[in-house]
């Protein structure tokens, strides 16, 4: 998230919080696709991480992108920490360890998403090349220790860095040493949100397996298909993972709100300053818990919006749904991840088929799968079947949904062409993590250094 909101509208009742989410409902012909992707910045001379300050640095990259694009600076405590397209059509932000992120504009087709990401990567390469900087597209930092990883001067990250070790063993790794590809998708009503949330929550671990791309830690294999997936198993379980109430047929906005109200906060922003609020929940905040600590202690809709952005379930509900299960990866996967979910969720017949396929999947069974996938990947089993077989069924549904959407490019091709990386995974019965390990044990002579050359943007 590039910019924390400062909406000063006061909150007078809990019902307004549900109404805020419900206001995201829109007609189906207004549905859009917003794709986010992160990448590790490194110096090509020695594959070392890029610091924030300096002539060749993350801040210099942001300033160079500002000058190329004409986007607005986002400043935090005097430091540039992101860029925003003036009309709200996209943003660039930095993650805690300097991971460089594009939050794409809301577009209508995967063709547009792919063009957008291609243009972004071309522009950032143009800015980065004179500094000797390139970018790595996989899900976990393959070489650097946590101590070697730079820290970005962003106020919300300072608060999170202090808080994470109190609530889980791997929160700092999540912040500083992982990358993801995400897609944000719309809903037309509470009922539509319910069905999409139910299906995507159940299938998120399957997406983790398909997009697994983080088999290395600190220069060696880590015995995992998705290290990033493993990290999320113990980051902060009060605010992440599966939400059992989303599995029901009666899930409503109010239930998400009630859950969110009892999650500890990270911060509030007052007069441009961040106040650490990790000692209170949002419900306590609404009951005047910060009176005497902060001059303007009454909660606002800006506080609620920011709080929603600090919740990390596998599928996050805002005024849209965020698919959060995938590792970062090469350029083709930036297109494949939104294609996978759009095919499943934006065609009525495909959504009904995915719902039917997963109808009998219980919370307990899906939780067991979520715990198995980081180590086993597509070799895991579920409901008496190999996960690989289920993945074939799900990708088939997605492909059918994309063909039914019939959004064609100038050559008459529909969006299903972007599923090619997943079809290759299924045909080979091997994930990107498997490919990387094969290279490590073969041509790379048990070194991770070649990954920086062969999987760079």
PDB file of C-alpha atoms in Angstrom, residues 24-291:
ATOM      1  CA  UNK A  24     -17.666  -1.411  -2.751  1.00  0.00           C
ATOM      2  CA  UNK A  25     -20.426  -3.356  -4.539  1.00  0.00           C
ATOM      3  CA  UNK A  26     -20.682  -2.391  -8.183  1.00  0.00           C
ATOM      4  CA  UNK A  27     -22.424  -3.559 -11.391  1.00  0.00           C
ATOM      5  CA  UNK A  28     -20.744  -6.459 -13.127  1.00  0.00           C
ATOM      6  CA  UNK A  29     -19.963  -4.356 -16.187  1.00  0.00           C
ATOM      7  CA  UNK A  30     -17.924  -2.089 -13.904  1.00  0.00           C
ATOM      8  CA  UNK A  31     -15.733  -4.913 -12.556  1.00  0.00           C
ATOM      9  CA  UNK A  32     -12.022  -4.196 -12.801  1.00  0.00           C
ATOM     10  CA  UNK A  33      -8.737  -6.038 -12.239  1.00  0.00           C
ATOM     11  CA  UNK A  34      -5.982  -4.548 -10.076  1.00  0.00           C
ATOM     12  CA  UNK A  35      -2.685  -6.432 -10.058  1.00  0.00           C
ATOM     13  CA  UNK A  36       0.149  -5.883  -7.596  1.00  0.00           C
ATOM     14  CA  UNK A  37       3.629  -7.318  -7.905  1.00  0.00           C
ATOM     15  CA  UNK A  38       6.789  -7.025  -5.852  1.00  0.00           C
ATOM     16  CA  UNK A  39      10.406  -7.624  -6.811  1.00  0.00           C
ATOM     17  CA  UNK A  40      13.780  -7.677  -5.061  1.00  0.00           C
ATOM     18  CA  UNK A  41      16.197  -4.911  -6.071  1.00  0.00           C
ATOM     19  CA  UNK A  42      19.875  -5.939  -6.241  1.00  0.00           C
ATOM     20  CA  UNK A  43      23.207  -4.667  -7.542  1.00  0.00           C
ATOM     21  CA  UNK A  44      24.221  -6.680 -10.575  1.00  0.00           C
ATOM     22  CA  UNK A  45      27.934  -6.353  -9.688  1.00  0.00           C
ATOM     23  CA  UNK A  46      27.709  -8.601  -6.635  1.00  0.00           C
ATOM     24  CA  UNK A  47      24.009  -9.512  -6.127  1.00  0.00           C
ATOM     25  CA  UNK A  48      23.863  -7.444  -2.942  1.00  0.00           C
ATOM     26  CA  UNK A  49      20.698  -5.686  -1.764  1.00  0.00           C
ATOM     27  CA  UNK A  50      20.014  -2.040  -2.589  1.00  0.00           C
ATOM     28  CA  UNK A  51      19.894   0.392   0.368  1.00  0.00           C
ATOM     29  CA  UNK A  52      17.410   3.222   0.732  1.00  0.00           C
ATOM     30  CA  UNK A  53      19.895   6.113   0.801  1.00  0.00           C
ATOM     31  CA  UNK A  54      22.616   6.976  -1.711  1.00  0.00           C
ATOM     32  CA  UNK A  55      23.204   7.842  -5.344  1.00  0.00           C
ATOM     33  CA  UNK A  56      22.345   4.277  -6.354  1.00  0.00           C
ATOM     34  CA  UNK A  57      19.493   3.423  -4.025  1.00  0.00           C
ATOM     35  CA  UNK A  58      15.789   2.792  -3.547  1.00  0.00           C
ATOM     36  CA  UNK A  59      15.169   6.508  -2.992  1.00  0.00           C
ATOM     37  CA  UNK A  60      17.043   7.299  -6.207  1.00  0.00           C
ATOM     38  CA  UNK A  61      14.906   4.747  -8.047  1.00  0.00           C
ATOM     39  CA  UNK A  62      11.731   6.379  -6.764  1.00  0.00           C
ATOM     40  CA  UNK A  63      12.944   9.828  -7.785  1.00  0.00           C
ATOM     41  CA  UNK A  64      13.928   8.535 -11.215  1.00  0.00           C
ATOM     42  CA  UNK A  65      10.506   6.945 -11.676  1.00  0.00           C
ATOM     43  CA  UNK A  66       8.887  10.191 -10.517  1.00  0.00           C
ATOM     44  CA  UNK A  67      10.755  12.122 -13.188  1.00  0.00           C
ATOM     45  CA  UNK A  68       9.933   9.562 -15.911  1.00  0.00           C
ATOM     46  CA  UNK A  69       6.265   9.177 -15.085  1.00  0.00           C
ATOM     47  CA  UNK A  70       5.296  12.526 -13.630  1.00  0.00           C
ATOM     48  CA  UNK A  71       3.593  10.813 -10.691  1.00  0.00           C
ATOM     49  CA  UNK A  72       3.116  12.463  -7.302  1.00  0.00           C
ATOM     50  CA  UNK A  73       5.595  11.844  -4.511  1.00  0.00           C
ATOM     51  CA  UNK A  74       4.468  10.200  -1.294  1.00  0.00           C
ATOM     52  CA  UNK A  75       6.546  11.538   1.591  1.00  0.00           C
ATOM     53  CA  UNK A  76       6.914  10.109   5.098  1.00  0.00           C
ATOM     54  CA  UNK A  77       8.990  12.020   7.665  1.00  0.00           C
ATOM     55  CA  UNK A  78      10.792  13.821   4.849  1.00  0.00           C
ATOM     56  CA  UNK A  79      11.614  10.666   2.884  1.00  0.00           C
ATOM     57  CA  UNK A  80      10.126   9.649  -0.461  1.00  0.00           C
ATOM     58  CA  UNK A  81       8.446   6.296   0.129  1.00  0.00           C
ATOM     59  CA  UNK A  82       6.219   5.927  -2.936  1.00  0.00           C
ATOM     60  CA  UNK A  83       4.541   7.467  -5.962  1.00  0.00           C
ATOM     61  CA  UNK A  84       0.889   7.882  -6.881  1.00  0.00           C
ATOM     62  CA  UNK A  85      -0.529   8.356 -10.369  1.00  0.00           C
ATOM     63  CA  UNK A  86      -2.315  11.733 -10.137  1.00  0.00           C
ATOM     64  CA  UNK A  87      -5.680  10.374 -11.276  1.00  0.00           C
ATOM     65  CA  UNK A  88      -5.502   7.385  -8.932  1.00  0.00           C
ATOM     66  CA  UNK A  89      -4.587   4.946 -11.698  1.00  0.00           C
ATOM     67  CA  UNK A  90      -1.836   3.060  -9.933  1.00  0.00           C
ATOM     68  CA  UNK A  91       0.941   3.547  -7.399  1.00  0.00           C
ATOM     69  CA  UNK A  92       4.516   2.524  -6.692  1.00  0.00           C
ATOM     70  CA  UNK A  93       5.525   1.657  -3.152  1.00  0.00           C
ATOM     71  CA  UNK A  94       8.365   0.034  -1.265  1.00  0.00           C
ATOM     72  CA  UNK A  95       8.092  -2.910   1.071  1.00  0.00           C
ATOM     73  CA  UNK A  96      10.108  -3.037   4.322  1.00  0.00           C
ATOM     74  CA  UNK A  97      13.226  -4.626   2.810  1.00  0.00           C
ATOM     75  CA  UNK A  98      13.240  -2.450  -0.300  1.00  0.00           C
ATOM     76  CA  UNK A  99      11.059  -4.730  -2.400  1.00  0.00           C
ATOM     77  CA  UNK A 100       9.804  -2.518  -5.228  1.00  0.00           C
ATOM     78  CA  UNK A 101       6.058  -2.787  -5.830  1.00  0.00           C
ATOM     79  CA  UNK A 102       3.674  -1.691  -8.540  1.00  0.00           C
ATOM     80  CA  UNK A 103       0.021  -1.481  -7.524  1.00  0.00           C
ATOM     81  CA  UNK A 104      -1.563  -1.458 -10.932  1.00  0.00           C
ATOM     82  CA  UNK A 105      -4.451   0.610 -12.215  1.00  0.00           C
ATOM     83  CA  UNK A 106      -7.940  -0.937 -12.217  1.00  0.00           C
ATOM     84  CA  UNK A 107      -8.204  -2.308 -15.761  1.00  0.00           C
ATOM     85  CA  UNK A 108     -10.810  -4.328 -17.654  1.00  0.00           C
ATOM     86  CA  UNK A 109      -8.772  -7.212 -19.104  1.00  0.00           C
ATOM     87  CA  UNK A 110      -5.707  -9.342 -18.448  1.00  0.00           C
ATOM     88  CA  UNK A 111      -4.335  -8.077 -21.765  1.00  0.00           C
ATOM     89  CA  UNK A 112      -4.244  -4.602 -20.226  1.00  0.00           C
ATOM     90  CA  UNK A 113      -2.728  -5.931 -16.998  1.00  0.00           C
ATOM     91  CA  UNK A 114       0.065  -7.612 -18.934  1.00  0.00           C
ATOM     92  CA  UNK A 115       0.743  -4.482 -20.997  1.00  0.00           C
ATOM     93  CA  UNK A 116       0.828  -2.381 -17.844  1.00  0.00           C
ATOM     94  CA  UNK A 117       3.322  -4.649 -16.064  1.00  0.00           C
ATOM     95  CA  UNK A 118       5.493  -4.833 -19.175  1.00  0.00           C
ATOM     96  CA  UNK A 119       5.582  -1.041 -19.456  1.00  0.00           C
ATOM     97  CA  UNK A 120       6.368  -0.683 -15.754  1.00  0.00           C
ATOM     98  CA  UNK A 121       9.252  -3.149 -15.916  1.00  0.00           C
ATOM     99  CA  UNK A 122      10.672  -1.444 -19.002  1.00  0.00           C
ATOM    100  CA  UNK A 123      10.546   1.957 -17.303  1.00  0.00           C
ATOM    101  CA  UNK A 124      12.044   0.782 -14.033  1.00  0.00           C
ATOM    102  CA  UNK A 125      14.840  -1.019 -15.924  1.00  0.00           C
ATOM    103  CA  UNK A 126      15.611   2.226 -17.775  1.00  0.00           C
ATOM    104  CA  UNK A 127      15.892   4.088 -14.486  1.00  0.00           C
ATOM    105  CA  UNK A 128      17.782   1.336 -12.663  1.00  0.00           C
ATOM    106  CA  UNK A 129      20.343   0.333 -15.304  1.00  0.00           C
ATOM    107  CA  UNK A 130      22.635   3.396 -14.931  1.00  0.00           C
ATOM    108  CA  UNK A 131      22.778   2.670 -11.197  1.00  0.00           C
ATOM    109  CA  UNK A 132      23.785  -0.941 -11.774  1.00  0.00           C
ATOM    110  CA  UNK A 133      20.496  -2.135 -10.276  1.00  0.00           C
ATOM    111  CA  UNK A 134      18.309  -4.985 -11.495  1.00  0.00           C
ATOM    112  CA  UNK A 135      15.327  -6.864 -10.081  1.00  0.00           C
ATOM    113  CA  UNK A 136      14.696 -10.479  -9.102  1.00  0.00           C
ATOM    114  CA  UNK A 137      11.299 -12.100  -9.567  1.00  0.00           C
ATOM    115  CA  UNK A 138      10.838 -14.979  -7.115  1.00  0.00           C
ATOM    116  CA  UNK A 139       8.932 -15.406  -3.855  1.00  0.00           C
ATOM    117  CA  UNK A 140      11.672 -15.351  -1.219  1.00  0.00           C
ATOM    118  CA  UNK A 141      15.025 -13.650  -0.799  1.00  0.00           C
ATOM    119  CA  UNK A 142      17.417 -16.433  -1.858  1.00  0.00           C
ATOM    120  CA  UNK A 143      20.661 -15.136  -0.377  1.00  0.00           C
ATOM    121  CA  UNK A 144      20.567 -12.285   2.114  1.00  0.00           C
ATOM    122  CA  UNK A 145      20.232 -12.756   5.855  1.00  0.00           C
ATOM    123  CA  UNK A 146      17.746 -10.627   7.741  1.00  0.00           C
ATOM    124  CA  UNK A 147      20.661  -8.572   9.086  1.00  0.00           C
ATOM    125  CA  UNK A 148      21.977  -7.967   5.562  1.00  0.00           C
ATOM    126  CA  UNK A 149      18.584  -6.838   4.276  1.00  0.00           C
ATOM    127  CA  UNK A 150      18.151  -3.044   4.246  1.00  0.00           C
ATOM    128  CA  UNK A 151      15.323  -1.342   6.112  1.00  0.00           C
ATOM    129  CA  UNK A 152      13.162   1.322   4.543  1.00  0.00           C
ATOM    130  CA  UNK A 153      12.411   4.545   6.512  1.00  0.00           C
ATOM    131  CA  UNK A 154       8.638   4.172   6.556  1.00  0.00           C
ATOM    132  CA  UNK A 155       6.775   4.903   9.777  1.00  0.00           C
ATOM    133  CA  UNK A 156       4.258   2.042   9.603  1.00  0.00           C
ATOM    134  CA  UNK A 157       7.159  -0.393   9.057  1.00  0.00           C
ATOM    135  CA  UNK A 158       8.983   0.867  12.158  1.00  0.00           C
ATOM    136  CA  UNK A 159       5.884   0.068  14.213  1.00  0.00           C
ATOM    137  CA  UNK A 160       5.450  -3.336  12.577  1.00  0.00           C
ATOM    138  CA  UNK A 161       9.128  -4.220  13.060  1.00  0.00           C
ATOM    139  CA  UNK A 162       8.838  -3.637  16.807  1.00  0.00           C
ATOM    140  CA  UNK A 163       5.541  -5.506  17.040  1.00  0.00           C
ATOM    141  CA  UNK A 164       6.061  -8.585  14.869  1.00  0.00           C
ATOM    142  CA  UNK A 165       8.400 -10.528  17.204  1.00  0.00           C
ATOM    143  CA  UNK A 166       5.737 -10.269  19.932  1.00  0.00           C
ATOM    144  CA  UNK A 167       3.081 -12.132  17.934  1.00  0.00           C
ATOM    145  CA  UNK A 168       4.900 -14.692  15.769  1.00  0.00           C
ATOM    146  CA  UNK A 169       8.263 -16.162  14.876  1.00  0.00           C
ATOM    147  CA  UNK A 170       8.413 -15.213  11.194  1.00  0.00           C
ATOM    148  CA  UNK A 171       6.846 -11.766  10.889  1.00  0.00           C
ATOM    149  CA  UNK A 172      10.137 -10.036  10.145  1.00  0.00           C
ATOM    150  CA  UNK A 173      10.908 -12.546   7.408  1.00  0.00           C
ATOM    151  CA  UNK A 174       7.477 -11.834   5.915  1.00  0.00           C
ATOM    152  CA  UNK A 175       8.175  -8.115   5.923  1.00  0.00           C
ATOM    153  CA  UNK A 176      11.750  -8.073   4.733  1.00  0.00           C
ATOM    154  CA  UNK A 177      12.384 -11.248   2.766  1.00  0.00           C
ATOM    155  CA  UNK A 178       9.303 -12.152   0.708  1.00  0.00           C
ATOM    156  CA  UNK A 179       7.679 -11.002  -2.517  1.00  0.00           C
ATOM    157  CA  UNK A 180       4.213 -11.671  -3.879  1.00  0.00           C
ATOM    158  CA  UNK A 181       1.911 -11.216  -6.838  1.00  0.00           C
ATOM    159  CA  UNK A 182      -1.665 -10.281  -5.869  1.00  0.00           C
ATOM    160  CA  UNK A 183      -4.845  -9.429  -7.693  1.00  0.00           C
ATOM    161  CA  UNK A 184      -7.738  -7.305  -6.441  1.00  0.00           C
ATOM    162  CA  UNK A 185     -11.200  -8.182  -7.740  1.00  0.00           C
ATOM    163  CA  UNK A 186     -14.678  -6.699  -7.406  1.00  0.00           C
ATOM    164  CA  UNK A 187     -18.051  -7.982  -6.212  1.00  0.00           C
ATOM    165  CA  UNK A 188     -21.563  -6.913  -7.159  1.00  0.00           C
ATOM    166  CA  UNK A 189     -23.335  -7.522  -3.850  1.00  0.00           C
ATOM    167  CA  UNK A 190     -22.943  -9.081  -0.452  1.00  0.00           C
ATOM    168  CA  UNK A 191     -24.086 -12.432  -1.867  1.00  0.00           C
ATOM    169  CA  UNK A 192     -21.547 -12.190  -4.683  1.00  0.00           C
ATOM    170  CA  UNK A 193     -18.819 -11.251  -2.204  1.00  0.00           C
ATOM    171  CA  UNK A 194     -19.798 -14.214  -0.028  1.00  0.00           C
ATOM    172  CA  UNK A 195     -19.485 -16.738  -2.855  1.00  0.00           C
ATOM    173  CA  UNK A 196     -16.215 -15.285  -4.147  1.00  0.00           C
ATOM    174  CA  UNK A 197     -14.737 -15.141  -0.657  1.00  0.00           C
ATOM    175  CA  UNK A 198     -15.772 -18.716   0.099  1.00  0.00           C
ATOM    176  CA  UNK A 199     -14.325 -20.125  -3.131  1.00  0.00           C
ATOM    177  CA  UNK A 200     -11.107 -18.121  -3.093  1.00  0.00           C
ATOM    178  CA  UNK A 201     -10.422 -18.739   0.602  1.00  0.00           C
ATOM    179  CA  UNK A 202     -10.701 -22.487   0.007  1.00  0.00           C
ATOM    180  CA  UNK A 203      -8.514 -22.397  -3.118  1.00  0.00           C
ATOM    181  CA  UNK A 204      -5.811 -20.019  -1.873  1.00  0.00           C
ATOM    182  CA  UNK A 205      -3.495 -22.830  -0.754  1.00  0.00           C
ATOM    183  CA  UNK A 206      -3.802 -24.421  -4.180  1.00  0.00           C
ATOM    184  CA  UNK A 207      -2.651 -21.098  -5.654  1.00  0.00           C
ATOM    185  CA  UNK A 208       0.278 -21.135  -3.217  1.00  0.00           C
ATOM    186  CA  UNK A 209       1.253 -24.562  -4.548  1.00  0.00           C
ATOM    187  CA  UNK A 210       0.898 -23.586  -8.221  1.00  0.00           C
ATOM    188  CA  UNK A 211       2.926 -20.394  -7.815  1.00  0.00           C
ATOM    189  CA  UNK A 212       5.524 -21.754  -5.362  1.00  0.00           C
ATOM    190  CA  UNK A 213       8.833 -20.023  -6.059  1.00  0.00           C
ATOM    191  CA  UNK A 214      10.814 -19.681  -2.825  1.00  0.00           C
ATOM    192  CA  UNK A 215      12.977 -22.784  -2.253  1.00  0.00           C
ATOM    193  CA  UNK A 216      16.123 -20.975  -1.019  1.00  0.00           C
ATOM    194  CA  UNK A 217      17.058 -19.205   2.210  1.00  0.00           C
ATOM    195  CA  UNK A 218      20.450 -17.637   2.909  1.00  0.00           C
ATOM    196  CA  UNK A 219      22.101 -19.321  -0.052  1.00  0.00           C
ATOM    197  CA  UNK A 220      20.842 -22.876   0.457  1.00  0.00           C
ATOM    198  CA  UNK A 221      17.739 -24.977  -0.202  1.00  0.00           C
ATOM    199  CA  UNK A 222      15.273 -24.651   2.665  1.00  0.00           C
ATOM    200  CA  UNK A 223      13.407 -27.960   2.099  1.00  0.00           C
ATOM    201  CA  UNK A 224      10.273 -26.019   1.180  1.00  0.00           C
ATOM    202  CA  UNK A 225       8.349 -25.486  -2.001  1.00  0.00           C
ATOM    203  CA  UNK A 226       7.049 -22.133  -0.751  1.00  0.00           C
ATOM    204  CA  UNK A 227       9.126 -20.613   2.031  1.00  0.00           C
ATOM    205  CA  UNK A 228       6.827 -17.613   1.766  1.00  0.00           C
ATOM    206  CA  UNK A 229       3.828 -19.886   2.449  1.00  0.00           C
ATOM    207  CA  UNK A 230       5.591 -21.343   5.480  1.00  0.00           C
ATOM    208  CA  UNK A 231       6.373 -17.870   6.817  1.00  0.00           C
ATOM    209  CA  UNK A 232       2.683 -16.973   6.775  1.00  0.00           C
ATOM    210  CA  UNK A 233       1.932 -19.935   9.045  1.00  0.00           C
ATOM    211  CA  UNK A 234       3.475 -18.052  11.987  1.00  0.00           C
ATOM    212  CA  UNK A 235       3.550 -14.352  11.209  1.00  0.00           C
ATOM    213  CA  UNK A 236       0.653 -13.030  13.306  1.00  0.00           C
ATOM    214  CA  UNK A 237      -2.195 -15.498  13.499  1.00  0.00           C
ATOM    215  CA  UNK A 238      -4.508 -12.938  15.092  1.00  0.00           C
ATOM    216  CA  UNK A 239      -4.713 -11.163  11.746  1.00  0.00           C
ATOM    217  CA  UNK A 240      -3.727 -13.723   9.103  1.00  0.00           C
ATOM    218  CA  UNK A 241      -4.576 -17.155   7.716  1.00  0.00           C
ATOM    219  CA  UNK A 242      -7.966 -18.692   7.064  1.00  0.00           C
ATOM    220  CA  UNK A 243     -11.150 -17.179   8.490  1.00  0.00           C
ATOM    221  CA  UNK A 244     -13.547 -19.996   9.420  1.00  0.00           C
ATOM    222  CA  UNK A 245     -16.663 -17.805   9.298  1.00  0.00           C
ATOM    223  CA  UNK A 246     -16.092 -17.155   5.575  1.00  0.00           C
ATOM    224  CA  UNK A 247     -16.786 -20.833   4.829  1.00  0.00           C
ATOM    225  CA  UNK A 248     -20.446 -20.532   5.756  1.00  0.00           C
ATOM    226  CA  UNK A 249     -23.430 -19.840   3.539  1.00  0.00           C
ATOM    227  CA  UNK A 250     -24.497 -16.960   5.790  1.00  0.00           C
ATOM    228  CA  UNK A 251     -21.245 -14.951   5.822  1.00  0.00           C
ATOM    229  CA  UNK A 252     -21.921 -11.215   5.844  1.00  0.00           C
ATOM    230  CA  UNK A 253     -19.935  -7.992   5.873  1.00  0.00           C
ATOM    231  CA  UNK A 254     -20.820  -7.645   9.551  1.00  0.00           C
ATOM    232  CA  UNK A 255     -18.894 -10.800  10.462  1.00  0.00           C
ATOM    233  CA  UNK A 256     -15.726  -9.522   8.859  1.00  0.00           C
ATOM    234  CA  UNK A 257     -16.188  -6.225  10.670  1.00  0.00           C
ATOM    235  CA  UNK A 258     -16.679  -7.962  14.022  1.00  0.00           C
ATOM    236  CA  UNK A 259     -13.489  -9.960  13.477  1.00  0.00           C
ATOM    237  CA  UNK A 260     -11.530  -6.882  12.380  1.00  0.00           C
ATOM    238  CA  UNK A 261     -12.708  -4.874  15.381  1.00  0.00           C
ATOM    239  CA  UNK A 262     -10.959  -7.276  17.757  1.00  0.00           C
ATOM    240  CA  UNK A 263      -7.626  -7.377  15.925  1.00  0.00           C
ATOM    241  CA  UNK A 264      -4.919  -5.193  17.531  1.00  0.00           C
ATOM    242  CA  UNK A 265      -4.225  -2.027  15.586  1.00  0.00           C
ATOM    243  CA  UNK A 266      -0.869  -0.916  14.214  1.00  0.00           C
ATOM    244  CA  UNK A 267      -1.210   2.865  14.157  1.00  0.00           C
ATOM    245  CA  UNK A 268      -3.250   5.990  13.619  1.00  0.00           C
ATOM    246  CA  UNK A 269      -2.030   9.014  11.675  1.00  0.00           C
ATOM    247  CA  UNK A 270      -2.511  12.467  13.150  1.00  0.00           C
ATOM    248  CA  UNK A 271      -1.011  15.619  11.585  1.00  0.00           C
ATOM    249  CA  UNK A 272       1.298  13.472   9.467  1.00  0.00           C
ATOM    250  CA  UNK A 273       2.692  11.594  12.485  1.00  0.00           C
ATOM    251  CA  UNK A 274       2.220   7.871  13.167  1.00  0.00           C
ATOM    252  CA  UNK A 275       1.148   6.858  16.669  1.00  0.00           C
ATOM    253  CA  UNK A 276       1.833   3.284  17.781  1.00  0.00           C
ATOM    254  CA  UNK A 277      -1.517   1.703  18.690  1.00  0.00           C
ATOM    255  CA  UNK A 278      -0.512  -1.957  18.921  1.00  0.00           C
ATOM    256  CA  UNK A 279      -1.727  -2.074  22.522  1.00  0.00           C
ATOM    257  CA  UNK A 280      -5.400  -1.592  21.592  1.00  0.00           C
ATOM    258  CA  UNK A 281      -7.930  -3.202  19.272  1.00  0.00           C
ATOM    259  CA  UNK A 282     -10.080  -1.128  16.955  1.00  0.00           C
ATOM    260  CA  UNK A 283     -13.077  -1.882  19.157  1.00  0.00           C
ATOM    261  CA  UNK A 284     -11.232  -0.488  22.168  1.00  0.00           C
ATOM    262  CA  UNK A 285     -10.223   2.509  20.067  1.00  0.00           C
ATOM    263  CA  UNK A 286     -13.903   3.127  19.313  1.00  0.00           C
ATOM    264  CA  UNK A 287     -14.546   2.971  23.047  1.00  0.00           C
ATOM    265  CA  UNK A 288     -12.102   5.865  23.671  1.00  0.00           C
ATOM    266  CA  UNK A 289      -9.088   3.741  24.632  1.00  0.00           C
ATOM    267  CA  UNK A 290      -6.701   6.374  23.243  1.00  0.00           C
ATOM    268  CA  UNK A 291      -8.210   9.271  25.174  1.00  0.00           C
TER     269      UNK A 291
END
